[in-house]
XYZ file of C-alpha atoms in Angstrom:
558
model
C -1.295 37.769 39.033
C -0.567 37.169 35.519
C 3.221 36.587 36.129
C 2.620 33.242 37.573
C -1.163 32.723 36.587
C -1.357 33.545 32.908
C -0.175 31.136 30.129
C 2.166 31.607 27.082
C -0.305 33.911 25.536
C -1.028 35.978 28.525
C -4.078 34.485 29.511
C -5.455 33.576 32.800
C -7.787 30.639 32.633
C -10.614 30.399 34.659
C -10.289 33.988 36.238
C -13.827 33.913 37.039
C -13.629 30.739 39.685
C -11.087 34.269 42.250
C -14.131 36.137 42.027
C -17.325 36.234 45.054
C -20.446 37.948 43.840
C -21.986 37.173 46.439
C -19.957 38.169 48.947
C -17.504 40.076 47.348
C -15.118 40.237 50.347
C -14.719 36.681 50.064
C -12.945 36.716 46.758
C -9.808 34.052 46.184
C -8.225 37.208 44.267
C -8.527 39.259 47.205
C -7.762 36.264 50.049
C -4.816 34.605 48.394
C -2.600 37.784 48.007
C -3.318 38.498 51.725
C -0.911 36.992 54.839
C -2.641 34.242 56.474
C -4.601 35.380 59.437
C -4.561 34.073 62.459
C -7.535 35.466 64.230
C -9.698 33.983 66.942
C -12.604 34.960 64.963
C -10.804 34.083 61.589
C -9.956 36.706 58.817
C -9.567 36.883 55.531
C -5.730 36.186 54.765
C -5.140 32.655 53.240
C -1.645 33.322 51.702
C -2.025 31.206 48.766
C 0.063 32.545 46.582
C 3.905 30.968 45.745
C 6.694 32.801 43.473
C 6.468 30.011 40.909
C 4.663 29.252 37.758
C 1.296 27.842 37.775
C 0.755 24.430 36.393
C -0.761 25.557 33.215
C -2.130 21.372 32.827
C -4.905 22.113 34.969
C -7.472 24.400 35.191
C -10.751 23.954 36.864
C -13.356 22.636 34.247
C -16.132 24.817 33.412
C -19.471 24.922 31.085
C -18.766 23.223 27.194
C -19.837 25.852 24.789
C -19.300 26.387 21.012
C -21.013 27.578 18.429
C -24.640 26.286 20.671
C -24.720 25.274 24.305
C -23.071 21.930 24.215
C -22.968 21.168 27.318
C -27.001 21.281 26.603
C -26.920 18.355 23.822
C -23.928 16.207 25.053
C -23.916 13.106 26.741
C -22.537 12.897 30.350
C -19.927 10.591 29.374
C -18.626 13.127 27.249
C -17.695 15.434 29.863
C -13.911 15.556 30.532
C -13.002 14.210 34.391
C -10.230 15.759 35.996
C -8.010 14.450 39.711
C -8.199 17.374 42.286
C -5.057 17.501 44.645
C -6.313 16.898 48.460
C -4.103 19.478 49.626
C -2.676 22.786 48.004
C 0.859 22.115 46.407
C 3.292 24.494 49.255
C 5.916 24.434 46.535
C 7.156 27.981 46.704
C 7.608 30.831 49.177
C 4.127 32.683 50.157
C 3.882 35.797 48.545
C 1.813 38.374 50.177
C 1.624 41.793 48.323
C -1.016 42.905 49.491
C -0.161 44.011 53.285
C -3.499 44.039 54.625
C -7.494 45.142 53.961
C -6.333 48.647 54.498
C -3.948 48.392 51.567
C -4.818 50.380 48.529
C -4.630 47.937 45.689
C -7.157 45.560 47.993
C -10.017 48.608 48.448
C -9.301 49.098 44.968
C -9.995 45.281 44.013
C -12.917 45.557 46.186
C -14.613 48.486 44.742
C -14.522 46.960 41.532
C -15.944 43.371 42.650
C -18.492 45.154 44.686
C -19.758 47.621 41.741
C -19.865 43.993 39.412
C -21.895 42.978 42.220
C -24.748 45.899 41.916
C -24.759 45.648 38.573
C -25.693 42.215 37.998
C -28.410 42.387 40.656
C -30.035 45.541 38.701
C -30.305 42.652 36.003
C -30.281 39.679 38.236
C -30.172 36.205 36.979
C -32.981 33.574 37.688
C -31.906 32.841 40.994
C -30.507 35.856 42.751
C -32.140 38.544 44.964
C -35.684 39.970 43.672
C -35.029 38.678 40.132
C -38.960 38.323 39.714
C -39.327 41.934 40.553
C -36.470 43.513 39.081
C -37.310 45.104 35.285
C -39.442 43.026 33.494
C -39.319 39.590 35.999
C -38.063 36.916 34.934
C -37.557 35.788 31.193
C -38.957 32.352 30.745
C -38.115 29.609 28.480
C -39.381 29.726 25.010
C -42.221 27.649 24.506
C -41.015 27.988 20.631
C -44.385 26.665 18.972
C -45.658 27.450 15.434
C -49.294 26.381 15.749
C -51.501 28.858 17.819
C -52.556 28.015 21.373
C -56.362 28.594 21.481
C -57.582 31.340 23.698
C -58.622 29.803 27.174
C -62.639 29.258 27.458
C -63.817 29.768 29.923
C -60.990 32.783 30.579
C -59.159 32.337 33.766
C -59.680 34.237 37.087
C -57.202 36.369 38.126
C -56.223 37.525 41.859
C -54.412 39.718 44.101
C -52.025 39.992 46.983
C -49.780 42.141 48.633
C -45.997 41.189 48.564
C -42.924 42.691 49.268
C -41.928 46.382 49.448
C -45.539 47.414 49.032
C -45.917 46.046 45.573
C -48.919 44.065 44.039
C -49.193 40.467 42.711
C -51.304 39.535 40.284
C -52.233 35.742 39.301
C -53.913 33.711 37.508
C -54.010 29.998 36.175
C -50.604 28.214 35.368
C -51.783 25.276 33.019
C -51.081 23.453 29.474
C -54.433 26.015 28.078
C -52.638 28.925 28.874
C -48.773 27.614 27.670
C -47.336 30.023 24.753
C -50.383 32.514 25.951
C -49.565 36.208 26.223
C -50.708 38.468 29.351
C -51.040 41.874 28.697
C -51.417 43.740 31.972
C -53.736 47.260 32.111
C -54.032 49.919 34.906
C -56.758 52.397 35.258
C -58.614 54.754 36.701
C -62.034 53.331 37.230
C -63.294 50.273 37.509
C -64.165 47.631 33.959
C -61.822 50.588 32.131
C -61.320 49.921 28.336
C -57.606 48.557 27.950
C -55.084 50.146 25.565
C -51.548 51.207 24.612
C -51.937 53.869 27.194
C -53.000 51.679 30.053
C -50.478 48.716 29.499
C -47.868 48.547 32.752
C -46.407 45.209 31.336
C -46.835 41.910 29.328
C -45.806 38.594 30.432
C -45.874 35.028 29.379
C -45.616 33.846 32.723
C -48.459 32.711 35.116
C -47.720 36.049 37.815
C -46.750 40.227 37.643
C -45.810 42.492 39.577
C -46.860 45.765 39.517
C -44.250 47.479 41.536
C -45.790 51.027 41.768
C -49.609 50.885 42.387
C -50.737 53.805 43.270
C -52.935 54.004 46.573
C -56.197 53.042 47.504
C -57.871 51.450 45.169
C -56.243 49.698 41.835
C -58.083 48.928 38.715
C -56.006 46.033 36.611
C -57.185 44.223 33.617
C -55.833 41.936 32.122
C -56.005 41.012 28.262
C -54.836 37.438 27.107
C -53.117 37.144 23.589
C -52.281 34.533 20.940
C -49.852 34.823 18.898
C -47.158 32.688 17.812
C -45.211 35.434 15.607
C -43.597 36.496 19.482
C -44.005 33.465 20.612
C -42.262 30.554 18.704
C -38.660 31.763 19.796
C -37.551 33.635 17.150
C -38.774 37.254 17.059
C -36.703 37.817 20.341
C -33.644 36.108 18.904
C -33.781 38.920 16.107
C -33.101 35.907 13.582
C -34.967 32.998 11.501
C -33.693 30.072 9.864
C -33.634 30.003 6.412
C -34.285 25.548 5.642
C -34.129 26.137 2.356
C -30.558 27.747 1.819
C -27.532 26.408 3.648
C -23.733 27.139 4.107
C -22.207 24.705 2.404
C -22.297 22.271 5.265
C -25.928 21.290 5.197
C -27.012 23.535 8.111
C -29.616 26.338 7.596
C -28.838 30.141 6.749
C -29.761 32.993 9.600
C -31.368 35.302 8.698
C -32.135 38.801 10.587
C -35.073 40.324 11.083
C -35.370 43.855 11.348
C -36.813 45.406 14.981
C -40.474 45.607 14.645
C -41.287 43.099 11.871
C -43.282 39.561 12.567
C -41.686 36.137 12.403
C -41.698 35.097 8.876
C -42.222 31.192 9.937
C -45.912 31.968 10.705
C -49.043 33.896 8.939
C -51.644 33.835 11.890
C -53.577 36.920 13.161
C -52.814 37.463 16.408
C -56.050 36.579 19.036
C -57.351 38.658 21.969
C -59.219 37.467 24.664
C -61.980 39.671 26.675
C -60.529 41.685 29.423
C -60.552 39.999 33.316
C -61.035 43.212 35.491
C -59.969 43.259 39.114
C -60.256 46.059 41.544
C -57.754 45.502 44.544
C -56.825 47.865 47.787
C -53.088 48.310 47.409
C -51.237 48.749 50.656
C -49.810 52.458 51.856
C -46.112 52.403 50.733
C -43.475 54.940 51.962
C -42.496 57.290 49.294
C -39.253 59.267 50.030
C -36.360 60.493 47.604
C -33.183 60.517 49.183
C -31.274 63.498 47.938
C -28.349 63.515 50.342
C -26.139 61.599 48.008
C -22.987 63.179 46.649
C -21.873 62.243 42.664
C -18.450 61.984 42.202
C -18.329 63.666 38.311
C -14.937 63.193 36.627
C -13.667 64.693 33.479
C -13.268 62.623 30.454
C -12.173 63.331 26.609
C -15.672 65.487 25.520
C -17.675 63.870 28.640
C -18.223 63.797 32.615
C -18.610 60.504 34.109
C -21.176 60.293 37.526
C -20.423 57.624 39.747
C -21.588 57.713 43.473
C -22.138 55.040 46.111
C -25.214 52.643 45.929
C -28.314 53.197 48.648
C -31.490 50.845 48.741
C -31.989 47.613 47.568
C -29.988 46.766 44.397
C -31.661 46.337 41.584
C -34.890 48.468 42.791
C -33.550 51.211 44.016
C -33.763 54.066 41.280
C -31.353 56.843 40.193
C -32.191 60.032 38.599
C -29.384 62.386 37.462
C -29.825 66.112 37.417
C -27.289 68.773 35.512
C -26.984 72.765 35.613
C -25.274 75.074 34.254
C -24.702 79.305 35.733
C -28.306 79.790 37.536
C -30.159 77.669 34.696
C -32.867 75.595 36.284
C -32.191 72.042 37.105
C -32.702 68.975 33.936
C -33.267 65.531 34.440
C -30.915 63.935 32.101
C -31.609 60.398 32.192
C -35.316 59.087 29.941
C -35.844 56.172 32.626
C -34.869 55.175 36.007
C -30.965 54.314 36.692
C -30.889 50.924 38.411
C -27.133 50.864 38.572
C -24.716 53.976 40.522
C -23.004 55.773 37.400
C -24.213 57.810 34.373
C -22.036 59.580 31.227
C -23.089 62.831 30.721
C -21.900 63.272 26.463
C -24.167 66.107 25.125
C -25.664 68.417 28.419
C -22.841 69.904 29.544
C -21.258 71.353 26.061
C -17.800 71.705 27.078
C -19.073 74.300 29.461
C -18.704 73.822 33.673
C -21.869 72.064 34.790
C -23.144 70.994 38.204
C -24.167 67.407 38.878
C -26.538 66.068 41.521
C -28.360 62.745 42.016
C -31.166 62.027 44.031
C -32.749 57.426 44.817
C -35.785 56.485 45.574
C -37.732 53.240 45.529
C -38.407 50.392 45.674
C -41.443 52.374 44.349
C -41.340 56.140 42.619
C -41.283 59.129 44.796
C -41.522 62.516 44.059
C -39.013 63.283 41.261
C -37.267 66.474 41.921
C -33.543 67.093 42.084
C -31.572 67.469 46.017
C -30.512 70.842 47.761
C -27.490 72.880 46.695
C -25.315 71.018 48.995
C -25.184 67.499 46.963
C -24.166 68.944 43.808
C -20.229 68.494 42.366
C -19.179 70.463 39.839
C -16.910 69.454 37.013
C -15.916 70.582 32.973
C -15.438 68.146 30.426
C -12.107 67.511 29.020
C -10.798 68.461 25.260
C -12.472 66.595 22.751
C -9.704 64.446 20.782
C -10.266 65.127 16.912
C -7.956 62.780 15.206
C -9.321 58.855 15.633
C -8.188 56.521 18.663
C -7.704 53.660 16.193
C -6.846 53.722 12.341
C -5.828 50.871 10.373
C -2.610 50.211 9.420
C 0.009 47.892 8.651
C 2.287 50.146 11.272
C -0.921 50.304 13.672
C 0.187 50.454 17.403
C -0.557 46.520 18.873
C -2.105 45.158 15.631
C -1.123 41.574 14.597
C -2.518 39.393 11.704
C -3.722 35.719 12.014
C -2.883 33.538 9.154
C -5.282 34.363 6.208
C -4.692 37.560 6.916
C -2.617 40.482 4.874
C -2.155 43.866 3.565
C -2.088 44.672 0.453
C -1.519 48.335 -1.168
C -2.636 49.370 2.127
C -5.931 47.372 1.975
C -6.822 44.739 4.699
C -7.142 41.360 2.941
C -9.021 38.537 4.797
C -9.465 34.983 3.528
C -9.218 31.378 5.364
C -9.603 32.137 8.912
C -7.647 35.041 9.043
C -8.064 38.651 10.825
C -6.638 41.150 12.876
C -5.941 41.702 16.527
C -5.561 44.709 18.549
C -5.291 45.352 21.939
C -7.828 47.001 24.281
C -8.396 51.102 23.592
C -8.802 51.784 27.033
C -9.303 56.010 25.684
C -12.630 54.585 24.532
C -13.746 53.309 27.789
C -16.977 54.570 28.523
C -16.990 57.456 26.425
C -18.962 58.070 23.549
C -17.600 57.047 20.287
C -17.742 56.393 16.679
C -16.382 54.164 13.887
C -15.964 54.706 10.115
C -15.329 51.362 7.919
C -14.895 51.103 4.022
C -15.784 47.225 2.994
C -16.424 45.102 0.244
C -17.507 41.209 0.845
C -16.004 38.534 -1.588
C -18.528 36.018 -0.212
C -21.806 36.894 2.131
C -20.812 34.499 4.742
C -23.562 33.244 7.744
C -23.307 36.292 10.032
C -19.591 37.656 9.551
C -18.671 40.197 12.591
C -16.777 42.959 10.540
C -15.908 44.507 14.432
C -15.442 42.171 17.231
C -14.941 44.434 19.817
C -17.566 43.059 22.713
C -19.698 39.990 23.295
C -23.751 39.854 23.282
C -25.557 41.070 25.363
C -21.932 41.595 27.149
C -19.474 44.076 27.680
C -18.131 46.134 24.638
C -19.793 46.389 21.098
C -19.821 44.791 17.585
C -20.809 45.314 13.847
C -21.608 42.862 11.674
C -23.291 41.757 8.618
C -26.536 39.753 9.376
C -29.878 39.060 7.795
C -28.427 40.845 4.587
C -27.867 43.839 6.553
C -26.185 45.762 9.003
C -26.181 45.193 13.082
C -24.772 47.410 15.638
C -25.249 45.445 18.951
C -23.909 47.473 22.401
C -25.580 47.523 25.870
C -27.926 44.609 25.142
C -29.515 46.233 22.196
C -29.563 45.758 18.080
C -29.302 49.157 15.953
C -30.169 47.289 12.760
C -30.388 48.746 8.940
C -29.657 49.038 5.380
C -27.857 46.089 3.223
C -25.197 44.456 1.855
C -23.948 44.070 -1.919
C -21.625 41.306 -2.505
C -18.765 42.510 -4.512
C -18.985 46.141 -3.673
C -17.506 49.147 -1.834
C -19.615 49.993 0.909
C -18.755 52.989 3.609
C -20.420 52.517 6.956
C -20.535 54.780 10.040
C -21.641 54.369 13.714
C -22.221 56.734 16.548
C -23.261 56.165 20.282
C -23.328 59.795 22.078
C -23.940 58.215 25.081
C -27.891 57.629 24.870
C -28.590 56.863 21.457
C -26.924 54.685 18.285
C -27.220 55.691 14.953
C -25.950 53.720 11.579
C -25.058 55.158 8.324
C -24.529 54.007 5.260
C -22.993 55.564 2.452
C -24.117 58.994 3.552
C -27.219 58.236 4.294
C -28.813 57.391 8.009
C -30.043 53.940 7.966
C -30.875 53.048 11.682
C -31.342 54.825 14.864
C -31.825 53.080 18.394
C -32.094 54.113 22.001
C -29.272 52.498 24.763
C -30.291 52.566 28.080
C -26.517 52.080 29.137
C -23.464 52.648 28.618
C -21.390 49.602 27.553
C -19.103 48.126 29.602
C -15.612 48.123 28.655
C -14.328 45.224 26.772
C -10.991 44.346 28.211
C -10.292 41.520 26.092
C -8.634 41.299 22.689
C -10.249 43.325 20.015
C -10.579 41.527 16.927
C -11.668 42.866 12.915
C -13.093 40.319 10.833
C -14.180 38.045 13.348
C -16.217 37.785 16.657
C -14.587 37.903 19.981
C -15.466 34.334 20.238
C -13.602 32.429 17.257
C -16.335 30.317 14.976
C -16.432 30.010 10.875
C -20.179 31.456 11.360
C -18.368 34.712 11.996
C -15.274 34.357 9.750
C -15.460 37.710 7.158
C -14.259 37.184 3.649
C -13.686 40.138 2.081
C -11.472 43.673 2.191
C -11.217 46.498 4.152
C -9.751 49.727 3.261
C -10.517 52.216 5.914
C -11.331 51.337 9.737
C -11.206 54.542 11.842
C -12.494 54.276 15.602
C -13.065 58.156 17.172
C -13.576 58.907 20.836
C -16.332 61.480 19.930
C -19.469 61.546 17.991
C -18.861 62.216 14.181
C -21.511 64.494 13.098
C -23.243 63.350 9.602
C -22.346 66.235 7.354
């Protein structure tokens, strides 16, 4: 594709308008390749593709974005119009490489188009399949206010109904009163039960739940309402504030990060909680059946297995759990919580030793959790654990090019301007566990400098960066923040993700420690040091670095 798609640089613009979520079959990338069919009932073959260059001028306009969402503040006439061709320029011969749907390179495309598939509907977006009962619902807007909404008087009455897949709805009164309110929903055992942190199922800021296991017979819900702007003003979930009273240089306010845990600094008010509204409901009978006849595929990696096997259910609410043996040990259940997506990395269980794999799905509500007959287990031995580091920086460093601003000197990485450093993508560290070792020192604290730009947020891949006036390890959609930052001085930082948890160091000394309920996706774009993936002076690093070392293993602390 890229030898008459991509541009000078290499780059393919608007890749993502060849791919078909939704229908995954239906992908350009997978149609134009194909030869035209000529079916009475149609086919898939559209023969699109010419053996010339393509007109790099145009590209297919997509969503204005910056440093904010601009395509949120800007007027319409701002938008760039473009002319669309009525017909498809035939310049060129057709070029057809892939023969048919039978050819290996298409169920290969497939596969991977129809995995992306599952897993964005086990983390569907607002308007795809179940995305109010997937996880935690739906994630509303912020209603971002500072002064408290009062508790509703007279407190609002709350209902029930049965809904899809044998799960229970809960609602209750969808007004102005009960905007920026907090609903903290309880599950008992008996009726008017006294709510707390053992009987909470969920909390929502939304007018509705779901409670997608109820047990049968008869349910017991109450439900607490809460005020408190701290959570609810838009910043706690952000994990930064605005600082109005320092600014860059350029008149615009300093982030600042907040450590997991602590309130929002823009507000002092004690949080409010209503009375409990108790409802007893008769849930339906549900079906509850774990299917164990599925078959892992486990393949070695470099001190890991990865499990991969094909999706059952409905995506999304279907569950996974993964079980692992070793000799005639008895079975363990290796994952903490549900799977909701068809693979698994198995880092610390096996210990280089042979180890059997099974997985068993149930759902859309829990089953029985026990691991499948002897039958649906594969059996597999992790690979050599590579010792010296994937990565290490260097001026001679396999793919590693330097921006202007950029230099080395006596070895040390020197960034000023807009400069930093480029590598390609480690494809050894592709989901596998890893770790990094840095040596820094900042000449200037910047906004929020990425020191490692080797993902996005809440995206595929990982970074590190400086924010808040510490440290922030962000993979899988989750912050392993810690420790601090001295201007003007050497500091040595370490992370680790074994393939369940993150841990920070600093120094020598462990300064954060978070759980990932993923592995990260690989990041298949340029990795960059000193800046973030995406290019903005808000990210730019000023400083020096004299050690970067990226391991595919887990560095132990001693």
């Amino acid at each position: 594709c890229a030898s008459c798609h991509a541009d000078g640089n290499g780059n393919i613009k608007r890749f993502d308008n060849w791919i078909n979520l939704e229908r995954p079959e239906m992908s350009l990338v997978l149609r134009a390749p194909l030869p035209q069919s000529f079916a009475a009932r149609g086919g898939y073959g559209l023969a699109l593709c010419r053996d010339r260059k393509m007109d790099q001028t145009f590209t297919r306009r997509g969503v204005l974005y910056g440093f904010g969402y601009e395509h949120a503040v800007r007027d319409l006439d701002k938008f760039p119009s473009q002319k669309w061709d009525d017909t498809w320029p035939t310049e060129g011969n057709p070029v057809t490489p892939l023969a048919s749907t039978n050819a290996p390179l298409y169920q290969q495309m497939l596969k991977i188009i129809q995995d992306a598939r599952v897993e964005l509907l086990a983390r569907p977006r607002i308007d795809m399949p179940h995305a109010d009962l997937v996880g935690n619902g739906i994630v509303q807007g912020r209603a971002r206010q500072i002064l408290p909404q009062a508790l509703p008087d007279p407190l609002p009455a709350v209902t029930a109904t049965n809904g899809a897949f044998g799960f229970v709805r809960l609602d209750w009164e969808d007004s102005a009163r009960m905007i920026g309110l907090i609903a903290e929903i309880h599950r008992g055992k008996k009726d008017k039960f006294k709510p707390d942190a053992t009987t909470r199922i969920g909390r929502t800021e939304q007018s509705s739940f779901w409670d997608t296991n109820p047990p049968p017979g008869k349910v017991h819900y109450a439900i607490v309402f809460t005020s408190d702007p701290a959570e609810t003003c838009g910043t706690l979930k952000s994990g930064a504030v605005f600082d109005y009273q320092h600014g860059d240089g350029e008149q615009r306010p300093t982030v600042v990060g907040m450590p997991p845990g602590e309130r929002c600094p823009l507000v002092s008010f004690k949080p409010e909680r209503a009375a409990p509204v108790h409802l007893t409901y008769e849930a339906p009978k549900q079906d509850r059946q774990t299917q164990t006849d599925i078959l892992p595929q486990a393949a070695p990696r470099a001190g890991s297995v990865a499990l991969a096997w094909a999706p059952v259910g409905v995506p999304g609410l279907t569950c996974y759990d993964v079980y692992a043996a070793q000799g005639k040990g008895k079975p363990a259940r290796l994952n903490k919580e549900p799977l909701r997506v068809p693979a698994y990395m198995d880092a610390t269980f096996h210990g280089m030793k042979e180890t059997r794999y099974a997985v068993t799905a149930y759902g859309p509500t829990l089953a029985e959790r026990k691991p499948p007959a002897d039958k649906f287990w594969a059996t597999a031995k992790a690979d050599p654990v590579r010792e010296e580091p994937v990565f290490k920086l260097a001026p001679d460093a396999p793919g590693l090019t330097l921006t202007d601003g950029a230099k080395f000197e006596d070895g040390t990485l020197v960034i000023s301007g807009n400069g930093h450093a480029k590598l390609p993508p480690q494809k050894e560290l592709a989901g596998s566990p890893f770790s990094f070792v840095l040596e820094v020192m900042f000449d200037e604290a910047g906004s929020m400098p990425v020191l490692l730009g080797f993902g996005r947020y809440k995206g595929d891949g990982w970074f590190f960066q400086r924010i808040g006036g510490g440290w922030r390890f962000h993979l899988a959609d989750t912050d392993c923040d810690g420790g601090a930052m001295q201007v003007g001085q050497w500091t040595r930082l370490v992370g680790t993700f074994d393939g369940s948890t993150a841990r920070l160091y600093q120094d020598g000394k462990k300064i954060a420690e978070r759980a990932i309920p993923e592995m990260p996706a690989p990041h298949n774009a340029e990795w960059r040091i000193g800046q973030y993936v995406q290019l903005e002076p808000a990210y730019q690093v000023h400083g020096k670095i004299r050690l970067l070392e990226v391991y595919s293993r887990v560095l132990q602390q001693e």
